[in-house]
Amino acid sequence: MSTFLYGGNVQANGIRQHYLRYGGSGPALLLIPGITSPAITWGFVAEVFGQHFDTWVLDVRGRGLSSSGEGLDYGTESCAEDINAFAAALGLQNYHLLGHSMGARFIMRAAVLQPAPVLSLALIDPPVSGPGRRAYPGKWPWYVDSIRQSLSGISGEAMREYCPTWSEVQRNLRAEWLHTCYEPAIRRAYDDFHQLDIHQYFPQLPAKTLLMAAGKGGVIQPEDEAEIRTLLPTIEITHAANAGHMIPWDDFDGFFAAFGTFYGQPLTPGAHL
C-alpha cells in the first residue's frame, strides 16, 4: 500500500516551493534531493520513509515544480534558507533532515542557520570537494549534455547512455522530469561543490549526525572520513558498500540497511517504527 498522500505548493522565502508528502504520521522528516533530482524521482525512497515518518520531499528551487528561471539566486545560502522557510511555513516545530549529495550540503547549512528545530541530520554521500581540495568526481558534461537533450525530449531508452545501470522505470522517470532542471541552477550548484567548503559546518551541526558514504561512488574517501571525525567526533559514519553515488538506485535494500539504528531501529522496507 502506498504511503503517498499528496503534492502541494507553499510560498516560502519569497518563492513557490513544491513538495510531495508521504506517511503523514510520526516525526517530520524533510528530504532534500541532489543536484538534478526533482522530488518525484525520490518517490520510491519516500514511500519507505513514509512508513516511519511524516515525510516531505522538496523540489529544490530551479528543479521540478518549484520556482525557477532567471532572477533567482541558486547558491547554497538561498537554498538552505528555503528549507528553513519551508518548515516554518508549514508549522513544523521539529524535524529530521535528510539530504543526498547537494541536498546534504544544503541541510548542513540550514541546520547551522536554524539549529533549534533539528532532531538529526542524515548526510548521504555529500560532495566534500572545495577550494584546494580533490575535485568532485562527477563531470559537468554528464549533467549539461543530458539536460540539453531533455529540453527537446528524450526517451527512457536514450537515457540509458547516461544512467546505464538504472532500471527502465527509473530511466523513464528521469527522462520525463530532467527538463525541469534549469541549467543555470545546476551550474551554480556544481560550481559551489568546488568553491564552497562544507567542512566549516561540521563542528557547528546541532544534532546527531549520520554520514553515509557510497562504497563505489568515489565521493568520500577514507581520508575524508578521518578529517570529518576530527571536526565532529560524535558523527556516525556508515557505508553502502555495493552502491555508487546514487545509492538507493544502485542498492535499495543496502541504502536502508546503512542507516542501522540511527533512527531508533532498522529502516527495513515494510516495517514500522
C-alpha atoms as a printed R data frame, in Angstrom:
    type eleno elety resid chain resno      x      y       z
1   ATOM     1    CA   MET     A     1  0.000  0.000   0.000
2   ATOM     2    CA   SER     A     2  1.379  3.390  -0.990
3   ATOM     3    CA   THR     A     3  2.246  5.935   1.697
4   ATOM     4    CA   PHE     A     4  1.910  8.842  -0.768
5   ATOM     5    CA   LEU     A     5 -0.585 11.443   0.421
6   ATOM     6    CA   TYR     A     6 -0.447 14.422  -1.932
7   ATOM     7    CA   GLY     A     7  1.692 17.033  -3.600
8   ATOM     8    CA   GLY     A     8  1.417 20.720  -2.842
9   ATOM     9    CA   ASN     A     9  2.944 24.162  -3.072
10  ATOM    10    CA   VAL     A    10  3.770 26.718  -0.415
11  ATOM    11    CA   GLN     A    11  5.049 30.296  -0.600
12  ATOM    12    CA   ALA     A    12  8.222 30.391   1.483
13  ATOM    13    CA   ASN     A    13 11.381 32.515   1.336
14  ATOM    14    CA   GLY     A    14  9.813 34.510  -1.465
15  ATOM    15    CA   ILE     A    15  9.369 31.618  -3.903
16  ATOM    16    CA   ARG     A    16  6.923 28.827  -4.689
17  ATOM    17    CA   GLN     A    17  8.169 25.610  -3.136
18  ATOM    18    CA   HIS     A    18  6.665 22.371  -4.381
19  ATOM    19    CA   TYR     A    19  6.678 19.245  -2.237
20  ATOM    20    CA   LEU     A    20  5.401 15.675  -2.058
21  ATOM    21    CA   ARG     A    21  4.127 14.316   1.250
22  ATOM    22    CA   TYR     A    22  4.262 10.688   2.360
23  ATOM    23    CA   GLY     A    23  3.061  8.955   5.521
24  ATOM    24    CA   GLY     A    24  1.625 11.853   7.467
25  ATOM    25    CA   SER     A    25  2.277 10.458  10.940
26  ATOM    26    CA   GLY     A    26  5.270 10.220  13.232
27  ATOM    27    CA   PRO     A    27  8.062 12.777  13.478
28  ATOM    28    CA   ALA     A    28  8.571 15.066  10.491
29  ATOM    29    CA   LEU     A    29 11.400 14.347   8.054
30  ATOM    30    CA   LEU     A    30 12.439 16.736   5.289
31  ATOM    31    CA   LEU     A    31 14.165 15.028   2.368
32  ATOM    32    CA   ILE     A    32 16.257 17.225   0.076
33  ATOM    33    CA   PRO     A    33 17.356 15.545  -3.177
34  ATOM    34    CA   GLY     A    34 20.536 16.010  -5.183
35  ATOM    35    CA   ILE     A    35 21.590 18.300  -7.984
36  ATOM    36    CA   THR     A    36 19.383 17.004 -10.834
37  ATOM    37    CA   SER     A    37 16.762 15.072  -8.879
38  ATOM    38    CA   PRO     A    38 13.267 16.555  -8.731
39  ATOM    39    CA   ALA     A    39 11.239 15.388  -5.741
40  ATOM    40    CA   ILE     A    40  9.266 12.828  -7.716
41  ATOM    41    CA   THR     A    41 12.404 10.878  -8.575
42  ATOM    42    CA   TRP     A    42 12.834 10.141  -4.847
43  ATOM    43    CA   GLY     A    43  9.291  8.823  -4.541
44  ATOM    44    CA   PHE     A    44 10.361  5.187  -4.346
45  ATOM    45    CA   VAL     A    45 12.551  6.074  -1.348
46  ATOM    46    CA   ALA     A    46  9.980  8.358   0.273
47  ATOM    47    CA   GLU     A    47  7.429  5.526   0.138
48  ATOM    48    CA   VAL     A    48  9.557  3.678   2.700
49  ATOM    49    CA   PHE     A    49 10.297  6.710   4.852
50  ATOM    50    CA   GLY     A    50  6.561  7.384   4.839
51  ATOM    51    CA   GLN     A    51  6.105  4.142   6.809
52  ATOM    52    CA   HIS     A    52  8.117  5.662   9.637
53  ATOM    53    CA   PHE     A    53  7.894  9.470   9.336
54  ATOM    54    CA   ASP     A    54  5.735 12.357   8.224
55  ATOM    55    CA   THR     A    55  7.900 12.718   5.122
56  ATOM    56    CA   TRP     A    56  8.173 15.857   2.987
57  ATOM    57    CA   VAL     A    57 10.242 15.700  -0.228
58  ATOM    58    CA   LEU     A    58 11.171 19.099  -1.628
59  ATOM    59    CA   ASP     A    59 11.725 20.307  -5.158
60  ATOM    60    CA   VAL     A    60 14.793 22.490  -4.713
61  ATOM    61    CA   ARG     A    61 14.426 25.837  -6.491
62  ATOM    62    CA   GLY     A    62 15.295 25.524 -10.164
63  ATOM    63    CA   ARG     A    63 14.044 21.936 -10.291
64  ATOM    64    CA   GLY     A    64 10.722 20.145 -10.603
65  ATOM    65    CA   LEU     A    65  7.673 22.329  -9.950
66  ATOM    66    CA   SER     A    66  9.294 24.872  -7.610
67  ATOM    67    CA   SER     A    67 10.111 28.411  -8.757
68  ATOM    68    CA   SER     A    68 12.726 28.542 -11.480
69  ATOM    69    CA   GLY     A    69 14.122 30.730 -14.239
70  ATOM    70    CA   GLU     A    70 16.048 33.977 -14.378
71  ATOM    71    CA   GLY     A    71 16.313 36.329 -11.446
72  ATOM    72    CA   LEU     A    72 16.687 33.771  -8.663
73  ATOM    73    CA   ASP     A    73 19.775 33.056  -6.588
74  ATOM    74    CA   TYR     A    74 20.646 29.364  -6.751
75  ATOM    75    CA   GLY     A    75 23.532 29.414  -4.288
76  ATOM    76    CA   THR     A    76 23.831 27.271  -1.182
77  ATOM    77    CA   GLU     A    77 22.802 30.068   1.195
78  ATOM    78    CA   SER     A    78 19.486 30.755  -0.535
79  ATOM    79    CA   CYS     A    79 18.680 27.064  -0.915
80  ATOM    80    CA   ALA     A    80 19.427 26.456   2.769
81  ATOM    81    CA   GLU     A    81 17.187 29.369   3.717
82  ATOM    82    CA   ASP     A    82 14.458 27.816   1.555
83  ATOM    83    CA   ILE     A    83 14.488 24.693   3.749
84  ATOM    84    CA   ASN     A    84 14.070 26.651   6.972
85  ATOM    85    CA   ALA     A    85 11.376 28.866   5.465
86  ATOM    86    CA   PHE     A    86  9.540 25.810   4.135
87  ATOM    87    CA   ALA     A    87  9.425 24.224   7.592
88  ATOM    88    CA   ALA     A    88  8.245 27.469   9.160
89  ATOM    89    CA   ALA     A    89  5.534 27.991   6.538
90  ATOM    90    CA   LEU     A    90  4.120 24.542   7.252
91  ATOM    91    CA   GLY     A    91  4.350 24.970  11.017
92  ATOM    92    CA   LEU     A    92  6.823 22.128  11.553
93  ATOM    93    CA   GLN     A    93  8.188 22.543  15.074
94  ATOM    94    CA   ASN     A    94 10.825 19.787  14.994
95  ATOM    95    CA   TYR     A    95 12.097 17.650  12.170
96  ATOM    96    CA   HIS     A    96 14.770 15.314  10.911
97  ATOM    97    CA   LEU     A    97 16.790 16.465   7.896
98  ATOM    98    CA   LEU     A    98 17.965 14.074   5.208
99  ATOM    99    CA   GLY     A    99 19.854 15.209   2.135
100 ATOM   100    CA   HIS     A   100 21.530 13.444  -0.740
101 ATOM   101    CA   SER     A   101 24.661 14.878  -2.379
102 ATOM   102    CA   MET     A   102 23.893 18.573  -2.989
103 ATOM   103    CA   GLY     A   103 20.916 18.227  -0.646
104 ATOM   104    CA   ALA     A   104 23.226 17.060   2.144
105 ATOM   105    CA   ARG     A   105 25.281 20.211   1.787
106 ATOM   106    CA   PHE     A   106 22.116 22.314   1.900
107 ATOM   107    CA   ILE     A   107 20.766 20.697   5.070
108 ATOM   108    CA   MET     A   108 24.088 21.246   6.836
109 ATOM   109    CA   ARG     A   109 23.908 24.954   6.193
110 ATOM   110    CA   ALA     A   110 20.183 25.051   7.033
111 ATOM   111    CA   ALA     A   111 20.850 23.402  10.397
112 ATOM   112    CA   VAL     A   112 23.627 25.854  11.223
113 ATOM   113    CA   LEU     A   113 21.375 28.780  10.342
114 ATOM   114    CA   GLN     A   114 18.419 27.463  12.340
115 ATOM   115    CA   PRO     A   115 19.529 24.784  14.796
116 ATOM   116    CA   ALA     A   116 16.685 24.638  17.309
117 ATOM   117    CA   PRO     A   117 14.119 22.541  15.353
118 ATOM   118    CA   VAL     A   118 16.601 19.975  14.012
119 ATOM   119    CA   LEU     A   119 16.325 16.476  15.516
120 ATOM   120    CA   SER     A   120 19.002 14.845  13.353
121 ATOM   121    CA   LEU     A   121 20.868 15.120  10.067
122 ATOM   122    CA   ALA     A   122 21.482 12.293   7.607
123 ATOM   123    CA   LEU     A   123 24.141 13.276   5.067
124 ATOM   124    CA   ILE     A   124 24.013 10.908   2.106
125 ATOM   125    CA   ASP     A   125 27.312 10.957   0.169
126 ATOM   126    CA   PRO     A   126 27.785 14.753   0.173
127 ATOM   127    CA   PRO     A   127 30.479 16.216  -2.100
128 ATOM   128    CA   VAL     A   128 33.426 17.105   0.141
129 ATOM   129    CA   SER     A   129 35.232 18.986  -2.605
130 ATOM   130    CA   GLY     A   130 36.074 22.647  -2.190
131 ATOM   131    CA   PRO     A   131 38.849 25.194  -2.641
132 ATOM   132    CA   GLY     A   132 42.201 23.412  -2.599
133 ATOM   133    CA   ARG     A   133 40.550 20.001  -2.288
134 ATOM   134    CA   ARG     A   134 40.097 16.997  -4.538
135 ATOM   135    CA   ALA     A   135 37.588 17.717  -7.312
136 ATOM   136    CA   TYR     A   136 34.110 16.266  -7.247
137 ATOM   137    CA   PRO     A   137 34.265 13.112  -9.408
138 ATOM   138    CA   GLY     A   138 31.093 13.883 -11.383
139 ATOM   139    CA   LYS     A   139 31.981 15.777 -14.561
140 ATOM   140    CA   TRP     A   140 29.993 18.750 -15.835
141 ATOM   141    CA   PRO     A   141 29.355 17.412 -19.366
142 ATOM   142    CA   TRP     A   142 27.400 14.469 -17.916
143 ATOM   143    CA   TYR     A   143 24.926 16.935 -16.442
144 ATOM   144    CA   VAL     A   144 24.686 19.542 -19.156
145 ATOM   145    CA   ASP     A   145 24.562 17.159 -22.120
146 ATOM   146    CA   SER     A   146 21.642 15.209 -20.688
147 ATOM   147    CA   ILE     A   147 19.766 18.347 -19.598
148 ATOM   148    CA   ARG     A   148 20.047 19.918 -23.044
149 ATOM   149    CA   GLN     A   149 18.909 16.700 -24.688
150 ATOM   150    CA   SER     A   150 15.926 16.547 -22.361
151 ATOM   151    CA   LEU     A   151 14.733 20.017 -23.398
152 ATOM   152    CA   SER     A   152 13.723 18.733 -26.803
153 ATOM   153    CA   GLY     A   153 12.513 15.405 -25.434
154 ATOM   154    CA   ILE     A   154 14.498 12.328 -24.520
155 ATOM   155    CA   SER     A   155 13.288  8.763 -24.173
156 ATOM   156    CA   GLY     A   156 13.987  6.467 -21.300
157 ATOM   157    CA   GLU     A   157 15.970  4.274 -23.653
158 ATOM   158    CA   ALA     A   158 18.138  7.221 -24.740
159 ATOM   159    CA   MET     A   159 18.698  7.994 -21.051
160 ATOM   160    CA   ARG     A   160 20.491  4.662 -20.808
161 ATOM   161    CA   GLU     A   161 23.579  6.430 -22.201
162 ATOM   162    CA   TYR     A   162 23.741  8.494 -19.014
163 ATOM   163    CA   CYS     A   163 22.322  6.013 -16.491
164 ATOM   164    CA   PRO     A   164 23.245  2.548 -17.791
165 ATOM   165    CA   THR     A   165 22.683  0.701 -14.508
166 ATOM   166    CA   TRP     A   166 19.258  2.163 -13.741
167 ATOM   167    CA   SER     A   167 16.013  0.276 -14.177
168 ATOM   168    CA   GLU     A   168 13.643  1.085 -17.028
169 ATOM   169    CA   VAL     A   169 11.233  2.760 -14.610
170 ATOM   170    CA   GLN     A   170 13.999  4.936 -13.172
171 ATOM   171    CA   ARG     A   171 15.297  5.945 -16.620
172 ATOM   172    CA   ASN     A   172 11.802  6.787 -17.826
173 ATOM   173    CA   LEU     A   173 11.145  8.973 -14.792
174 ATOM   174    CA   ARG     A   174 14.419 10.832 -15.258
175 ATOM   175    CA   ALA     A   175 13.669 11.304 -18.953
176 ATOM   176    CA   GLU     A   176 10.263 12.757 -18.068
177 ATOM   177    CA   TRP     A   177 11.480 15.241 -15.434
178 ATOM   178    CA   LEU     A   178 15.056 16.207 -16.272
179 ATOM   179    CA   HIS     A   179 13.907 19.098 -18.478
180 ATOM   180    CA   THR     A   180 12.674 20.852 -15.305
181 ATOM   181    CA   CYS     A   181 16.269 21.181 -14.083
182 ATOM   182    CA   TYR     A   182 17.176 24.756 -15.011
183 ATOM   183    CA   GLU     A   183 20.708 24.732 -16.364
184 ATOM   184    CA   PRO     A   184 21.949 27.896 -14.576
185 ATOM   185    CA   ALA     A   185 20.676 26.477 -11.261
186 ATOM   186    CA   ILE     A   186 22.523 23.234 -11.862
187 ATOM   187    CA   ARG     A   187 25.682 25.090 -12.882
188 ATOM   188    CA   ARG     A   188 25.625 27.217  -9.706
189 ATOM   189    CA   ALA     A   189 25.241 24.140  -7.514
190 ATOM   190    CA   TYR     A   190 28.028 22.356  -9.380
191 ATOM   191    CA   ASP     A   191 30.321 25.370  -9.017
192 ATOM   192    CA   ASP     A   192 29.503 25.534  -5.296
193 ATOM   193    CA   PHE     A   193 30.757 21.957  -4.977
194 ATOM   194    CA   HIS     A   194 34.205 23.336  -5.801
195 ATOM   195    CA   GLN     A   195 34.006 26.873  -4.405
196 ATOM   196    CA   LEU     A   196 32.300 26.310  -1.029
197 ATOM   197    CA   ASP     A   197 33.986 24.144   1.598
198 ATOM   198    CA   ILE     A   198 31.356 22.471   3.793
199 ATOM   199    CA   HIS     A   199 33.924 21.304   6.347
200 ATOM   200    CA   GLN     A   200 33.381 24.602   8.168
201 ATOM   201    CA   TYR     A   201 29.868 23.459   9.076
202 ATOM   202    CA   PHE     A   202 30.653 20.087  10.677
203 ATOM   203    CA   PRO     A   203 31.701 21.470  14.097
204 ATOM   204    CA   GLN     A   204 28.522 23.583  14.186
205 ATOM   205    CA   LEU     A   205 25.968 20.848  13.483
206 ATOM   206    CA   PRO     A   206 23.399 20.981  16.289
207 ATOM   207    CA   ALA     A   207 22.039 17.427  16.413
208 ATOM   208    CA   LYS     A   208 23.104 13.825  15.996
209 ATOM   209    CA   THR     A   209 24.504 13.303  12.508
210 ATOM   210    CA   LEU     A   210 24.938 10.358  10.177
211 ATOM   211    CA   LEU     A   211 27.332 10.384   7.225
212 ATOM   212    CA   MET     A   212 26.630  7.677   4.631
213 ATOM   213    CA   ALA     A   213 29.364  7.035   2.079
214 ATOM   214    CA   ALA     A   214 28.882  5.146  -1.168
215 ATOM   215    CA   GLY     A   215 31.428  2.359  -1.421
216 ATOM   216    CA   LYS     A   216 31.680  2.683  -5.203
217 ATOM   217    CA   GLY     A   217 30.968  6.403  -5.521
218 ATOM   218    CA   GLY     A   218 34.438  7.884  -5.135
219 ATOM   219    CA   VAL     A   219 32.961 10.962  -3.451
220 ATOM   220    CA   ILE     A   220 34.032 10.274   0.130
221 ATOM   221    CA   GLN     A   221 37.383  8.594   0.735
222 ATOM   222    CA   PRO     A   222 38.817  7.185   3.992
223 ATOM   223    CA   GLU     A   223 40.953 10.282   4.460
224 ATOM   224    CA   ASP     A   224 37.807 12.434   4.188
225 ATOM   225    CA   GLU     A   225 36.119 10.374   6.881
226 ATOM   226    CA   ALA     A   226 39.143 10.786   9.148
227 ATOM   227    CA   GLU     A   227 39.110 14.558   8.728
228 ATOM   228    CA   ILE     A   228 35.378 14.777   9.351
229 ATOM   229    CA   ARG     A   229 35.738 12.736  12.547
230 ATOM   230    CA   THR     A   230 38.192 15.307  13.868
231 ATOM   231    CA   LEU     A   231 35.692 18.069  13.118
232 ATOM   232    CA   LEU     A   232 32.674 16.247  14.571
233 ATOM   233    CA   PRO     A   233 33.826 13.382  16.817
234 ATOM   234    CA   THR     A   234 30.244 12.289  17.539
235 ATOM   235    CA   ILE     A   235 29.377 11.694  13.891
236 ATOM   236    CA   GLU     A   236 28.174  8.227  12.909
237 ATOM   237    CA   ILE     A   237 29.762  7.073   9.652
238 ATOM   238    CA   THR     A   238 28.287  4.202   7.698
239 ATOM   239    CA   HIS     A   239 28.808  2.713   4.240
240 ATOM   240    CA   ALA     A   240 26.688  1.441   1.392
241 ATOM   241    CA   ALA     A   241 29.426 -0.823   0.134
242 ATOM   242    CA   ASN     A   242 27.804 -2.032  -3.074
243 ATOM   243    CA   ALA     A   243 26.475  1.293  -4.317
244 ATOM   244    CA   GLY     A   244 27.689  4.199  -6.367
245 ATOM   245    CA   HIS     A   245 26.806  7.804  -5.609
246 ATOM   246    CA   MET     A   246 23.101  7.280  -6.398
247 ATOM   247    CA   ILE     A   247 22.876  4.859  -3.501
248 ATOM   248    CA   PRO     A   248 19.189  3.840  -3.402
249 ATOM   249    CA   TRP     A   249 19.143  3.418  -7.178
250 ATOM   250    CA   ASP     A   250 22.133  1.079  -7.023
251 ATOM   251    CA   ASP     A   251 21.279 -0.839  -3.848
252 ATOM   252    CA   PHE     A   252 17.812 -0.134  -2.494
253 ATOM   253    CA   ASP     A   253 17.961 -2.515   0.460
254 ATOM   254    CA   GLY     A   254 21.581 -1.605   1.185
255 ATOM   255    CA   PHE     A   255 20.635  2.061   1.401
256 ATOM   256    CA   PHE     A   256 18.149  1.452   4.203
257 ATOM   257    CA   ALA     A   257 20.396 -1.083   5.902
258 ATOM   258    CA   ALA     A   258 23.171  1.518   6.043
259 ATOM   259    CA   PHE     A   259 21.108  3.643   8.434
260 ATOM   260    CA   GLY     A   260 21.479  0.919  11.039
261 ATOM   261    CA   THR     A   261 19.689  2.072  14.201
262 ATOM   262    CA   PHE     A   262 20.281  5.774  13.612
263 ATOM   263    CA   TYR     A   263 16.527  6.416  13.786
264 ATOM   264    CA   GLY     A   264 15.948  4.108  16.744
265 ATOM   265    CA   GLN     A   265 15.608  0.801  14.933
266 ATOM   266    CA   PRO     A   266 16.383 -0.504  11.451
267 ATOM   267    CA   LEU     A   267 14.571  1.064   8.482
268 ATOM   268    CA   THR     A   268 13.551 -2.213   6.910
269 ATOM   269    CA   PRO     A   269 11.242 -1.554   3.950
270 ATOM   270    CA   GLY     A   270  7.800 -2.707   5.021
271 ATOM   271    CA   ALA     A   271  8.489 -2.373   8.758
272 ATOM   272    CA   HIS     A   272  7.264  0.392  11.044
273 ATOM   273    CA   LEU     A   273  8.949  2.333  13.808
